[in-house]
mmCIF file of C-alpha atoms in Angstrom:
data_model
loop_
_atom_site.group_PDB
_atom_site.id
_atom_site.type_symbol
_atom_site.label_atom_id
_atom_site.label_comp_id
_atom_site.label_asym_id
_atom_site.label_seq_id
_atom_site.Cartn_x
_atom_site.Cartn_y
_atom_site.Cartn_z
ATOM 1 C CA MET J 54 45.023 39.075 31.191
ATOM 2 C CA THR J 55 42.007 41.229 30.629
ATOM 3 C CA ALA J 56 39.318 41.576 27.879
ATOM 4 C CA THR J 57 36.376 43.676 27.200
ATOM 5 C CA SER J 58 33.216 42.788 25.272
ATOM 6 C CA PRO J 59 33.116 43.698 21.752
ATOM 7 C CA THR J 60 30.085 45.301 20.435
ATOM 8 C CA THR J 61 28.659 46.359 17.040
ATOM 9 C CA GLY J 62 28.960 50.131 17.613
ATOM 10 C CA PRO J 63 26.152 52.380 18.830
ATOM 11 C CA ALA J 64 22.655 50.912 18.862
ATOM 12 C CA PRO J 65 19.885 52.235 16.629
ATOM 13 C CA ALA J 66 18.426 55.484 18.011
ATOM 14 C CA GLY J 67 15.210 55.653 20.048
ATOM 15 C CA PRO J 68 14.308 53.391 23.028
ATOM 16 C CA ALA J 69 11.380 50.952 22.556
ATOM 17 C CA SER J 70 9.279 52.710 24.960
ATOM 18 C CA ALA J 71 9.579 55.971 23.244
ATOM 19 C CA VAL J 72 6.099 57.637 22.304
ATOM 20 C CA PRO J 73 5.812 57.844 18.447
ATOM 21 C CA ALA J 74 5.520 61.459 17.050
ATOM 22 C CA LEU J 75 3.084 62.566 14.724
ATOM 23 C CA GLN J 76 4.685 63.348 11.473
ATOM 24 C CA GLN J 77 3.590 65.037 8.214
ATOM 25 C CA THR J 78 3.825 62.802 5.060
ATOM 26 C CA ASN J 79 4.453 63.765 1.463
ATOM 27 C CA VAL J 80 0.686 63.438 0.918
ATOM 28 C CA PRO J 81 -1.294 66.595 1.649
ATOM 29 C CA GLY J 82 -3.368 66.715 4.645
ATOM 30 C CA MET J 83 -2.288 63.056 5.656
ATOM 31 C CA HIS J 84 -0.364 62.162 8.786
ATOM 32 C CA THR J 85 1.024 58.905 10.290
ATOM 33 C CA TYR J 86 2.512 57.881 13.764
ATOM 34 C CA GLY J 87 5.822 56.679 14.323
ATOM 35 C CA PRO J 88 9.388 57.774 14.339
ATOM 36 C CA PRO J 89 11.179 58.985 11.232
ATOM 37 C CA MET J 90 12.123 56.348 8.649
ATOM 38 C CA PRO J 91 15.902 55.623 9.334
ATOM 39 C CA ARG J 92 18.091 56.453 6.326
ATOM 40 C CA PRO J 93 21.516 54.888 5.925
ATOM 41 C CA SER J 94 24.240 57.451 6.650
ATOM 42 C CA ARG J 95 26.831 58.208 3.982
ATOM 43 C CA PHE J 96 29.353 56.488 6.226
ATOM 44 C CA PHE J 97 27.605 53.117 5.664
ATOM 45 C CA GLN J 98 26.584 53.884 1.947
ATOM 46 C CA ARG J 99 30.478 54.138 1.262
ATOM 47 C CA GLY J 100 31.004 50.690 2.598
ATOM 48 C CA PHE J 101 32.773 51.875 5.953
ATOM 49 C CA GLY J 102 30.407 49.982 8.146
ATOM 50 C CA TRP J 103 33.071 47.211 8.931
ATOM 51 C CA ILE J 104 35.064 49.720 10.900
ATOM 52 C CA LEU J 105 32.334 49.536 13.696
ATOM 53 C CA GLY J 106 33.446 45.798 14.100
ATOM 54 C CA ALA J 107 37.013 46.104 13.533
ATOM 55 C CA VAL J 108 37.441 48.931 16.042
ATOM 56 C CA TRP J 109 37.030 46.228 18.808
ATOM 57 C CA LEU J 110 39.699 43.923 17.596
ATOM 58 C CA PHE J 111 42.411 46.058 19.412
ATOM 59 C CA TYR J 112 41.925 43.676 22.558
ATOM 60 C CA LEU J 113 43.644 41.052 20.451
ATOM 61 C CA GLY J 114 46.723 42.958 21.171
ATOM 62 C CA GLN J 115 47.497 40.591 24.146
ATOM 63 C CA PRO J 116 47.771 37.545 21.996
ATOM 64 C CA LEU J 117 49.447 39.415 19.264
ATOM 65 C CA ASN J 118 52.191 40.724 21.723
ATOM 66 C CA THR J 119 52.784 37.241 22.910
ATOM 67 C CA ILE J 120 53.119 35.890 19.528
ATOM 68 C CA LEU J 121 55.602 38.599 18.270
ATOM 69 C CA ALA J 122 57.751 37.906 21.387
ATOM 70 C CA ARG J 123 58.432 34.632 20.372
ATOM 71 C CA PRO J 124 61.427 33.600 18.356
ATOM 72 C CA ASP J 125 61.102 33.255 14.549
ATOM 73 C CA GLY J 126 59.884 29.937 13.450
ATOM 74 C CA PHE J 127 56.842 28.081 12.224
ATOM 75 C CA ALA J 128 54.879 28.308 15.403
ATOM 76 C CA LYS J 129 55.264 32.186 15.463
ATOM 77 C CA TRP J 130 54.202 32.838 11.850
ATOM 78 C CA PHE J 131 51.498 30.170 11.708
ATOM 79 C CA SER J 132 50.035 31.771 14.977
ATOM 80 C CA LEU J 133 50.231 35.337 13.439
ATOM 81 C CA GLY J 134 48.531 34.132 10.397
ATOM 82 C CA ALA J 135 45.690 32.520 12.510
ATOM 83 C CA LEU J 136 45.340 35.693 14.557
ATOM 84 C CA ILE J 137 44.821 37.797 11.408
ATOM 85 C CA ALA J 138 42.426 35.525 10.021
ATOM 86 C CA PHE J 139 40.456 35.154 13.280
ATOM 87 C CA GLY J 140 40.132 39.028 13.350
ATOM 88 C CA LEU J 141 38.971 38.928 9.690
ATOM 89 C CA SER J 142 36.540 36.306 10.488
ATOM 90 C CA TYR J 143 35.028 38.138 13.183
ATOM 91 C CA ILE J 144 34.702 41.283 10.802
ATOM 92 C CA LEU J 145 32.981 39.019 8.253
ATOM 93 C CA VAL J 146 30.615 37.464 10.836
ATOM 94 C CA PHE J 147 29.702 41.161 11.948
ATOM 95 C CA LEU J 148 28.904 42.318 8.680
ATOM 96 C CA TRP J 149 26.938 39.167 7.529
ATOM 97 C CA THR J 150 24.796 39.156 10.715
ATOM 98 C CA ARG J 151 24.224 42.994 10.242
ATOM 99 C CA ARG J 152 23.176 42.541 6.673
ATOM 100 C CA VAL J 153 20.815 39.661 7.584
ATOM 101 C CA HIS J 154 19.106 41.640 10.480
ATOM 102 C CA LEU J 155 18.665 44.639 8.253
ATOM 103 C CA GLN J 156 16.897 42.252 5.829
ATOM 104 C CA GLN J 157 14.666 41.485 8.917
ATOM 105 C CA ARG J 158 15.533 37.789 9.171
ATOM 106 C CA GLN J 159 17.451 35.483 11.341
ATOM 107 C CA PRO J 160 20.583 34.170 10.295
ATOM 108 C CA PRO J 161 20.334 30.617 8.759
ATOM 109 C CA LEU J 162 21.465 28.182 11.526
ATOM 110 C CA ARG J 163 23.544 26.070 9.320
ATOM 111 C CA GLU J 164 25.494 28.931 7.937
ATOM 112 C CA GLY J 165 25.814 30.381 11.459
ATOM 113 C CA LEU J 166 27.365 27.198 12.865
ATOM 114 C CA ALA J 167 29.660 27.066 10.028
ATOM 115 C CA TRP J 168 30.822 30.662 10.842
ATOM 116 C CA LEU J 169 31.192 29.765 14.509
ATOM 117 C CA VAL J 170 33.005 26.657 13.800
ATOM 118 C CA ALA J 171 35.421 28.448 11.372
ATOM 119 C CA THR J 172 36.100 31.179 14.114
ATOM 120 C CA LEU J 173 36.858 28.739 16.679
ATOM 121 C CA ALA J 174 39.221 26.727 14.643
ATOM 122 C CA LEU J 175 41.190 30.021 13.815
ATOM 123 C CA GLY J 176 41.231 30.762 17.572
ATOM 124 C CA LEU J 177 42.654 27.332 18.449
ATOM 125 C CA ALA J 178 45.234 27.808 15.494
ATOM 126 C CA MET J 179 46.804 30.711 17.533
ATOM 127 C CA ILE J 180 47.790 28.310 20.461
ATOM 128 C CA PRO J 181 51.195 27.369 19.198
ATOM 129 C CA GLY J 182 52.324 30.984 19.360
ATOM 130 C CA ALA J 183 49.973 32.762 21.836
ATOM 131 C CA GLY J 184 49.692 29.789 24.447
ATOM 132 C CA GLY J 185 46.941 30.627 26.965
ATOM 133 C CA ASP J 186 46.472 34.055 25.805
ATOM 134 C CA TRP J 187 44.585 32.710 22.796
ATOM 135 C CA MET J 188 41.607 32.334 25.304
ATOM 136 C CA VAL J 189 41.092 36.109 24.885
ATOM 137 C CA GLY J 190 39.445 35.048 21.500
ATOM 138 C CA LEU J 191 36.636 33.309 23.299
ATOM 139 C CA VAL J 192 35.286 36.737 24.145
ATOM 140 C CA TYR J 193 34.763 37.219 20.302
ATOM 141 C CA ILE J 194 33.584 33.666 19.937
ATOM 142 C CA ALA J 195 30.988 34.111 22.404
ATOM 143 C CA ALA J 196 29.842 37.515 20.785
ATOM 144 C CA SER J 197 29.669 35.774 17.332
ATOM 145 C CA ALA J 198 27.323 32.909 18.802
ATOM 146 C CA ILE J 199 25.045 35.539 19.904
ATOM 147 C CA MET J 200 24.967 37.064 16.442
ATOM 148 C CA VAL J 201 24.638 34.099 14.444
ATOM 149 C CA LEU J 202 22.515 31.464 16.570
ATOM 150 C CA PRO J 203 18.945 31.747 17.845
ATOM 151 C CA PRO J 204 18.690 32.741 21.600
ATOM 152 C CA ARG J 205 17.807 29.109 22.622
ATOM 153 C CA ALA J 206 20.974 27.588 20.954
ATOM 154 C CA ALA J 207 23.219 30.507 21.824
ATOM 155 C CA VAL J 208 22.827 30.313 25.577
ATOM 156 C CA PRO J 209 24.355 26.888 25.988
ATOM 157 C CA VAL J 210 26.930 27.553 23.481
ATOM 158 C CA VAL J 211 27.918 30.656 25.546
ATOM 159 C CA ALA J 212 27.809 28.802 28.722
ATOM 160 C CA VAL J 213 30.277 26.231 27.438
ATOM 161 C CA ILE J 214 32.617 29.008 26.072
ATOM 162 C CA ALA J 215 32.459 30.854 29.405
ATOM 163 C CA ALA J 216 33.531 27.901 31.311
ATOM 164 C CA GLN J 217 36.837 27.280 29.203
ATOM 165 C CA PRO J 218 38.796 29.801 30.913
ATOM 166 C CA LEU J 219 38.046 28.082 34.332
ATOM 167 C CA LEU J 220 38.458 24.662 33.007
ATOM 168 C CA LEU J 221 41.307 24.469 30.271
ATOM 169 C CA PRO J 222 43.989 25.709 33.078
ATOM 170 C CA GLN J 223 43.201 22.466 35.032
ATOM 171 C CA PHE J 224 44.511 20.379 32.118
ATOM 172 C CA VAL J 225 47.143 22.760 30.799
ATOM 173 C CA PRO J 226 49.158 23.950 33.888
ATOM 174 C CA SER J 227 51.031 26.588 31.794
ATOM 175 C CA TRP J 228 47.948 28.341 31.049
ATOM 176 C CA ARG J 229 46.779 30.892 33.835
ATOM 177 C CA HIS J 230 43.544 30.551 35.767
ATOM 178 C CA GLU J 231 41.672 33.798 34.820
ATOM 179 C CA ASN J 232 38.308 34.719 36.516
ATOM 180 C CA GLY J 233 38.220 37.967 34.796
ATOM 181 C CA LEU J 234 38.003 36.509 31.342
ATOM 182 C CA PHE J 235 35.072 34.506 32.441
ATOM 183 C CA PHE J 236 33.237 37.492 33.410
ATOM 184 C CA SER J 237 34.255 39.313 30.225
ATOM 185 C CA ILE J 238 32.771 36.445 28.155
ATOM 186 C CA VAL J 239 29.532 36.654 30.029
ATOM 187 C CA LEU J 240 29.314 40.476 29.783
ATOM 188 C CA ALA J 241 30.118 40.237 26.106
ATOM 189 C CA ALA J 242 27.378 37.724 25.475
ATOM 190 C CA PHE J 243 24.785 39.983 27.319
ATOM 191 C CA ALA J 244 25.812 43.082 25.563
ATOM 192 C CA MET J 245 25.619 41.459 22.234
ATOM 193 C CA PHE J 246 22.329 39.988 23.064
ATOM 194 C CA GLY J 247 21.026 43.457 23.914
ATOM 195 C CA VAL J 248 22.311 44.914 20.752
ATOM 196 C CA THR J 249 20.844 42.284 18.448
ATOM 197 C CA ARG J 250 17.451 42.476 20.224
ATOM 198 C CA MET J 251 17.600 46.154 19.890
ATOM 199 C CA ILE J 252 18.426 45.799 16.068
ATOM 200 C CA ASP J 253 15.554 43.391 15.656
ATOM 201 C CA HIS J 254 13.156 45.600 17.645
ATOM 202 C CA ASN J 255 14.061 48.644 15.438
ATOM 203 C CA MET J 256 13.769 46.670 12.137
ATOM 204 C CA ARG J 257 10.262 45.485 13.062
ATOM 205 C CA LEU J 258 9.472 48.933 14.185
ATOM 206 C CA THR J 259 10.695 50.345 10.687
ATOM 207 C CA ALA J 260 8.902 47.592 8.996
ATOM 208 C CA ALA J 261 5.586 48.497 10.721
ATOM 209 C CA ASN J 262 6.057 52.205 10.155
ATOM 210 C CA ARG J 263 6.319 51.440 6.428
ATOM 211 C CA GLU J 264 3.212 49.447 6.500
ATOM 212 C CA ILE J 265 1.379 52.257 8.370
ATOM 213 C CA ALA J 266 2.520 54.714 5.812
ATOM 214 C CA ARG J 267 1.284 52.496 2.834
ATOM 215 C CA LEU J 268 -2.055 51.864 4.435
ATOM 216 C CA ALA J 269 -2.222 55.643 5.223
ATOM 217 C CA VAL J 270 -1.525 56.357 1.508
ATOM 218 C CA ALA J 271 -4.342 53.870 0.427
ATOM 219 C CA GLU J 272 -6.679 55.255 2.870
ATOM 220 C CA GLU J 273 -6.012 58.763 1.416
ATOM 221 C CA ARG J 274 -6.557 57.498 -1.973
ATOM 222 C CA ALA J 275 -9.924 55.823 -1.011
ATOM 223 C CA ARG J 276 -10.926 59.062 0.689
ATOM 224 C CA ALA J 277 -9.967 61.216 -2.490
ATOM 225 C CA ALA J 278 -11.903 58.798 -4.715
ATOM 226 C CA ARG J 279 -14.947 58.810 -2.523
ATOM 227 C CA ASP J 280 -14.784 62.684 -2.158
ATOM 228 C CA LEU J 281 -14.709 63.050 -6.063
ATOM 229 C CA HIS J 282 -17.464 60.639 -6.489
ATOM 230 C CA ASP J 283 -19.626 62.476 -4.055
ATOM 231 C CA ILE J 284 -18.796 65.856 -5.730
ATOM 232 C CA LEU J 285 -19.199 65.074 -9.289
ATOM 233 C CA GLY J 286 -22.299 62.796 -8.691
ATOM 234 C CA HIS J 287 -23.939 65.688 -7.096
ATOM 235 C CA SER J 288 -22.863 68.420 -9.102
ATOM 236 C CA LEU J 289 -23.288 66.622 -12.652
ATOM 237 C CA THR J 290 -26.721 65.499 -11.625
ATOM 238 C CA VAL J 291 -27.839 68.938 -10.682
ATOM 239 C CA ILE J 292 -26.042 70.328 -13.903
ATOM 240 C CA THR J 293 -27.871 67.667 -15.971
ATOM 241 C CA ILE J 294 -31.441 68.524 -14.542
ATOM 242 C CA LYS J 295 -30.985 72.272 -15.022
ATOM 243 C CA ALA J 296 -29.732 71.929 -18.504
ATOM 244 C CA GLU J 297 -32.789 69.865 -19.502
ATOM 245 C CA LEU J 298 -35.052 72.301 -17.751
ATOM 246 C CA ALA J 299 -33.237 75.281 -19.628
ATOM 247 C CA GLY J 300 -33.895 73.280 -22.752
ATOM 248 C CA ARG J 301 -37.568 72.883 -22.143
ATOM 249 C CA LEU J 302 -37.802 76.475 -21.077
ATOM 250 C CA MET J 303 -35.957 78.065 -24.084
ATOM 251 C CA PRO J 304 -38.901 78.224 -26.422
ATOM 252 C CA VAL J 305 -41.514 79.249 -23.970
ATOM 253 C CA SER J 306 -39.653 81.400 -21.440
ATOM 254 C CA PRO J 307 -36.255 82.502 -22.636
ATOM 255 C CA GLU J 308 -35.747 84.581 -19.422
ATOM 256 C CA ARG J 309 -36.055 81.690 -17.199
ATOM 257 C CA ALA J 310 -33.976 79.643 -19.397
ATOM 258 C CA GLU J 311 -31.250 82.328 -19.100
ATOM 259 C CA ALA J 312 -31.477 82.296 -15.459
ATOM 260 C CA GLU J 313 -30.985 78.415 -15.357
ATOM 261 C CA ILE J 314 -28.167 78.687 -17.732
ATOM 262 C CA ASN J 315 -26.480 81.261 -15.343
ATOM 263 C CA ASP J 316 -26.883 78.724 -12.576
ATOM 264 C CA LEU J 317 -25.233 76.085 -14.650
ATOM 265 C CA GLU J 318 -22.185 78.243 -15.011
ATOM 266 C CA LYS J 319 -22.124 78.811 -11.311
ATOM 267 C CA LEU J 320 -22.503 74.988 -10.470
ATOM 268 C CA ALA J 321 -19.915 74.237 -12.992
ATOM 269 C CA ARG J 322 -17.460 76.660 -11.298
ATOM 270 C CA GLN J 323 -18.330 75.472 -7.836
ATOM 271 C CA ALA J 324 -17.678 71.730 -8.987
ATOM 272 C CA LEU J 325 -14.324 72.663 -10.427
ATOM 273 C CA ALA J 326 -13.412 74.478 -7.221
ATOM 274 C CA ASP J 327 -14.530 71.592 -5.098
ATOM 275 C CA ILE J 328 -12.471 69.107 -7.115
ATOM 276 C CA ARG J 329 -9.536 71.431 -6.815
ATOM 277 C CA GLY J 330 -10.079 71.657 -3.184
ATOM 278 C CA THR J 331 -10.282 67.907 -2.748
ATOM 279 C CA VAL J 332 -6.995 67.352 -4.657
ATOM 280 C CA GLY J 333 -5.490 69.818 -2.384
ATOM 281 C CA ALA J 334 -7.135 68.234 0.824
ATOM 282 C CA TYR J 335 -8.574 71.795 1.814
ATOM 283 C CA ARG J 336 -12.302 71.364 0.846
ATOM 284 C CA GLU J 337 -14.965 71.248 3.575
ATOM 285 C CA VAL J 338 -18.669 70.649 3.452
ATOM 286 C CA CYS J 339 -20.970 73.324 4.905
ATOM 287 C CA LEU J 340 -24.550 72.165 6.021
ATOM 288 C CA GLU J 341 -26.014 75.429 5.274
ATOM 289 C CA GLU J 342 -24.542 75.450 1.867
ATOM 290 C CA GLU J 343 -25.769 71.948 1.173
ATOM 291 C CA LEU J 344 -29.218 72.833 2.233
ATOM 292 C CA ALA J 345 -29.334 75.588 -0.047
ATOM 293 C CA SER J 346 -27.815 73.309 -3.045
ATOM 294 C CA ALA J 347 -30.378 70.761 -2.392
ATOM 295 C CA ARG J 348 -33.236 73.333 -2.515
ATOM 296 C CA SER J 349 -31.974 74.478 -5.903
ATOM 297 C CA ALA J 350 -31.556 70.913 -7.253
ATOM 298 C CA LEU J 351 -35.040 69.842 -6.129
ATOM 299 C CA SER J 352 -36.710 72.804 -7.529
ATOM 300 C CA ALA J 353 -34.926 72.529 -10.859
ATOM 301 C CA ALA J 354 -36.153 68.609 -10.924
ATOM 302 C CA GLY J 355 -39.720 69.715 -10.211
ATOM 303 C CA ILE J 356 -39.779 68.154 -6.788
ATOM 304 C CA GLU J 357 -41.445 69.867 -3.655
ATOM 305 C CA ALA J 358 -38.809 70.632 -1.022
ATOM 306 C CA ARG J 359 -39.475 70.736 2.481
ATOM 307 C CA LEU J 360 -36.227 71.824 4.272
ATOM 308 C CA PRO J 361 -35.284 73.508 7.730
ATOM 309 C CA ARG J 362 -34.751 77.177 7.559
ATOM 310 C CA ALA J 363 -31.858 77.254 10.359
ATOM 311 C CA VAL J 364 -29.422 74.646 11.531
ATOM 312 C CA ALA J 365 -27.501 76.764 13.744
ATOM 313 C CA ASP J 366 -27.614 74.269 16.809
ATOM 314 C CA VAL J 367 -25.748 71.445 14.991
ATOM 315 C CA PRO J 368 -22.198 71.329 16.263
ATOM 316 C CA GLU J 369 -19.182 70.673 14.141
ATOM 317 C CA PRO J 370 -17.827 68.195 12.876
ATOM 318 C CA ARG J 371 -21.448 66.665 13.000
ATOM 319 C CA GLY J 372 -22.509 69.353 10.719
ATOM 320 C CA THR J 373 -19.997 68.423 7.864
ATOM 321 C CA LEU J 374 -21.321 64.704 8.300
ATOM 322 C CA PHE J 375 -24.867 65.780 7.909
ATOM 323 C CA GLY J 376 -23.849 67.967 4.891
ATOM 324 C CA TRP J 377 -22.380 64.749 3.250
ATOM 325 C CA ALA J 378 -25.630 63.121 4.019
ATOM 326 C CA ILE J 379 -27.902 65.655 2.407
ATOM 327 C CA ARG J 380 -25.637 65.845 -0.600
ATOM 328 C CA GLU J 381 -25.943 62.039 -1.217
ATOM 329 C CA GLY J 382 -29.522 61.665 -0.315
ATOM 330 C CA VAL J 383 -30.763 64.535 -2.590
ATOM 331 C CA THR J 384 -28.577 63.226 -5.336
ATOM 332 C CA ASN J 385 -30.426 59.934 -5.082
ATOM 333 C CA VAL J 386 -33.720 61.603 -4.943
ATOM 334 C CA VAL J 387 -33.008 63.511 -8.057
ATOM 335 C CA ARG J 388 -31.573 60.599 -9.818
ATOM 336 C CA HIS J 389 -33.473 57.475 -8.990
ATOM 337 C CA SER J 390 -36.449 58.171 -6.849
ATOM 338 C CA GLY J 391 -39.198 59.398 -9.256
ATOM 339 C CA ALA J 392 -40.641 61.421 -6.215
ATOM 340 C CA THR J 393 -42.744 64.536 -6.187
ATOM 341 C CA ARG J 394 -41.935 65.505 -2.607
ATOM 342 C CA CYS J 395 -38.557 65.383 -0.544
ATOM 343 C CA VAL J 396 -38.505 66.353 3.128
ATOM 344 C CA ILE J 397 -35.436 66.909 4.798
ATOM 345 C CA THR J 398 -35.369 66.943 8.655
ATOM 346 C CA VAL J 399 -32.292 68.116 10.727
ATOM 347 C CA ARG J 400 -31.835 67.712 14.377
ATOM 348 C CA PRO J 401 -28.750 68.177 16.454
ATOM 349 C CA ASP J 402 -28.171 64.370 16.630
ATOM 350 C CA GLN J 403 -29.860 63.300 13.372
ATOM 351 C CA VAL J 404 -30.507 64.163 9.767
ATOM 352 C CA GLU J 405 -33.116 62.406 7.617
ATOM 353 C CA ILE J 406 -33.920 62.690 3.992
ATOM 354 C CA ALA J 407 -37.164 61.124 2.821
ATOM 355 C CA ASP J 408 -39.115 61.038 -0.340
ATOM 356 C CA ASN J 409 -42.333 59.606 -1.729
ATOM 357 C CA GLY J 410 -40.918 58.044 -4.794
ATOM 358 C CA ARG J 411 -40.271 54.290 -5.676
ATOM 359 C CA GLY J 412 -38.341 53.317 -2.623
ATOM 360 C CA PRO J 413 -35.453 51.070 -2.263
ATOM 361 C CA ALA J 414 -35.060 47.978 -4.357
ATOM 362 C CA ALA J 415 -34.936 45.968 -1.079
ATOM 363 C CA SER J 416 -35.020 47.117 2.495
ATOM 364 C CA GLY J 417 -31.755 47.675 3.730
ATOM 365 C CA ALA J 418 -29.885 47.451 0.562
ATOM 366 C CA GLY J 419 -26.406 48.425 0.666
ATOM 367 C CA GLY J 420 -26.581 50.947 -2.036
ATOM 368 C CA GLY J 421 -23.874 52.063 -4.556
ATOM 369 C CA SER J 422 -20.557 54.009 -4.170
ATOM 370 C CA GLY J 423 -22.134 57.099 -2.878
ATOM 371 C CA LEU J 424 -23.994 55.205 0.023
ATOM 372 C CA ARG J 425 -20.747 53.227 0.837
ATOM 373 C CA GLY J 426 -18.764 56.377 0.970
ATOM 374 C CA LEU J 427 -21.367 57.846 3.318
ATOM 375 C CA ARG J 428 -21.418 54.775 5.625
ATOM 376 C CA GLU J 429 -17.694 55.084 5.903
ATOM 377 C CA ARG J 430 -17.790 58.770 6.905
ATOM 378 C CA ALA J 431 -20.695 57.948 9.389
ATOM 379 C CA GLU J 432 -18.612 55.112 10.995
ATOM 380 C CA ALA J 433 -15.574 57.384 11.202
ATOM 381 C CA HIS J 434 -17.551 59.792 13.182
ATOM 382 C CA GLY J 435 -19.172 57.255 15.432
ATOM 383 C CA ALA J 436 -22.515 57.734 13.795
ATOM 384 C CA GLN J 437 -25.119 55.183 12.178
ATOM 385 C CA LEU J 438 -26.453 55.145 8.609
ATOM 386 C CA SER J 439 -29.981 53.800 7.955
ATOM 387 C CA ILE J 440 -31.576 53.448 4.696
ATOM 388 C CA GLY J 441 -34.857 51.836 3.951
ATOM 389 C CA ARG J 442 -38.514 52.437 3.086
ATOM 390 C CA ALA J 443 -40.378 55.443 4.383
ATOM 391 C CA GLU J 444 -43.793 55.150 5.691
ATOM 392 C CA GLY J 445 -46.285 54.115 3.133
ATOM 393 C CA THR J 446 -43.847 54.470 0.172
ATOM 394 C CA GLY J 447 -40.656 56.149 -0.805
ATOM 395 C CA PHE J 448 -37.000 56.010 0.415
ATOM 396 C CA VAL J 449 -35.512 57.362 3.783
ATOM 397 C CA LEU J 450 -31.976 57.821 4.655
ATOM 398 C CA ARG J 451 -31.120 58.678 8.090
ATOM 399 C CA VAL J 452 -27.849 59.434 9.771
ATOM 400 C CA SER J 453 -27.973 59.624 13.688
ATOM 401 C CA VAL J 454 -25.414 60.129 16.268
ATOM 402 C CA PRO J 455 -25.974 58.023 19.375
ATOM 403 C CA ALA J 456 -26.255 59.971 22.746
#
């Protein structure tokens, strides 16, 4: 007699050592690493997954032929019913363990033992009609043991099952001694162990990918919130200062007031464009543009501005980080400092914004949302953010990139 190990069908695609691919997500500008999320095929969605387990039952043809060759009687029909029930039990075990593994959990031990005992009992019920050929069912019982039991419990159970084709013929002389069946049981157990481990690995990989995608979405939301805060905080501060200045100039110098109002329109349009760009994940900060905007904002607030004339030697993406630092620093100077002078120093490895105002409430204070966002940007670029009191008085904000 011969038997071949039953399997659960093709293993999930993708070896464990495969290098994850970079994929575009449905969030603009965001990527995540990992293989594509598996989607159930229409074949499984329509409830035909049981065929993958049933296709291997044709190896029960040997005990079936033996049973059918017997003359009509109780033994024949009883064993035939037991064989059919045995096959159905194996399919049900297959479907149950498949569902449990897809839910990323181990089959409960008590229920697994119940399934195993029931399948074994049905296999023994084939003896009256199948005789020694019933031992072909031991292959399916060993595979079921691997499916429903944890590895530490499954190994001794499979060892006991595999020994039966060698031991039972010693006590029942009419049953043939089959070394081939012993190796079939062992191979079936190894094959099923590999398949279940692969399923578990792929389920864990799928869960990890889902968590990565969730964290990526959360990070993207935080980035969008941080960008919107920085854009609106700076733009609205400048707009407010210029509106106050235009209001004061209106009675005494209508021409200058008109110029400030024109600047207000340009700033409002630029802020709207920045917000649209942020939502679309296409906006970039330019260091030169931020310096020009800082000069305008400080001038409108009546603060003396000392800014560099050229910053061509600052490489990217460092220039973008320094632009964010200037935007946040100048916003704080205009809003909170009460300063009369602001000095911005830009070097290839550092940017510094210092004023002669009131200074920080406490040295090294963490600051508000803007400074927290700037700190996150600096850490993302491997830079360091320093805030504190300038020499004598005032506030200094420094972003430096270690050599």
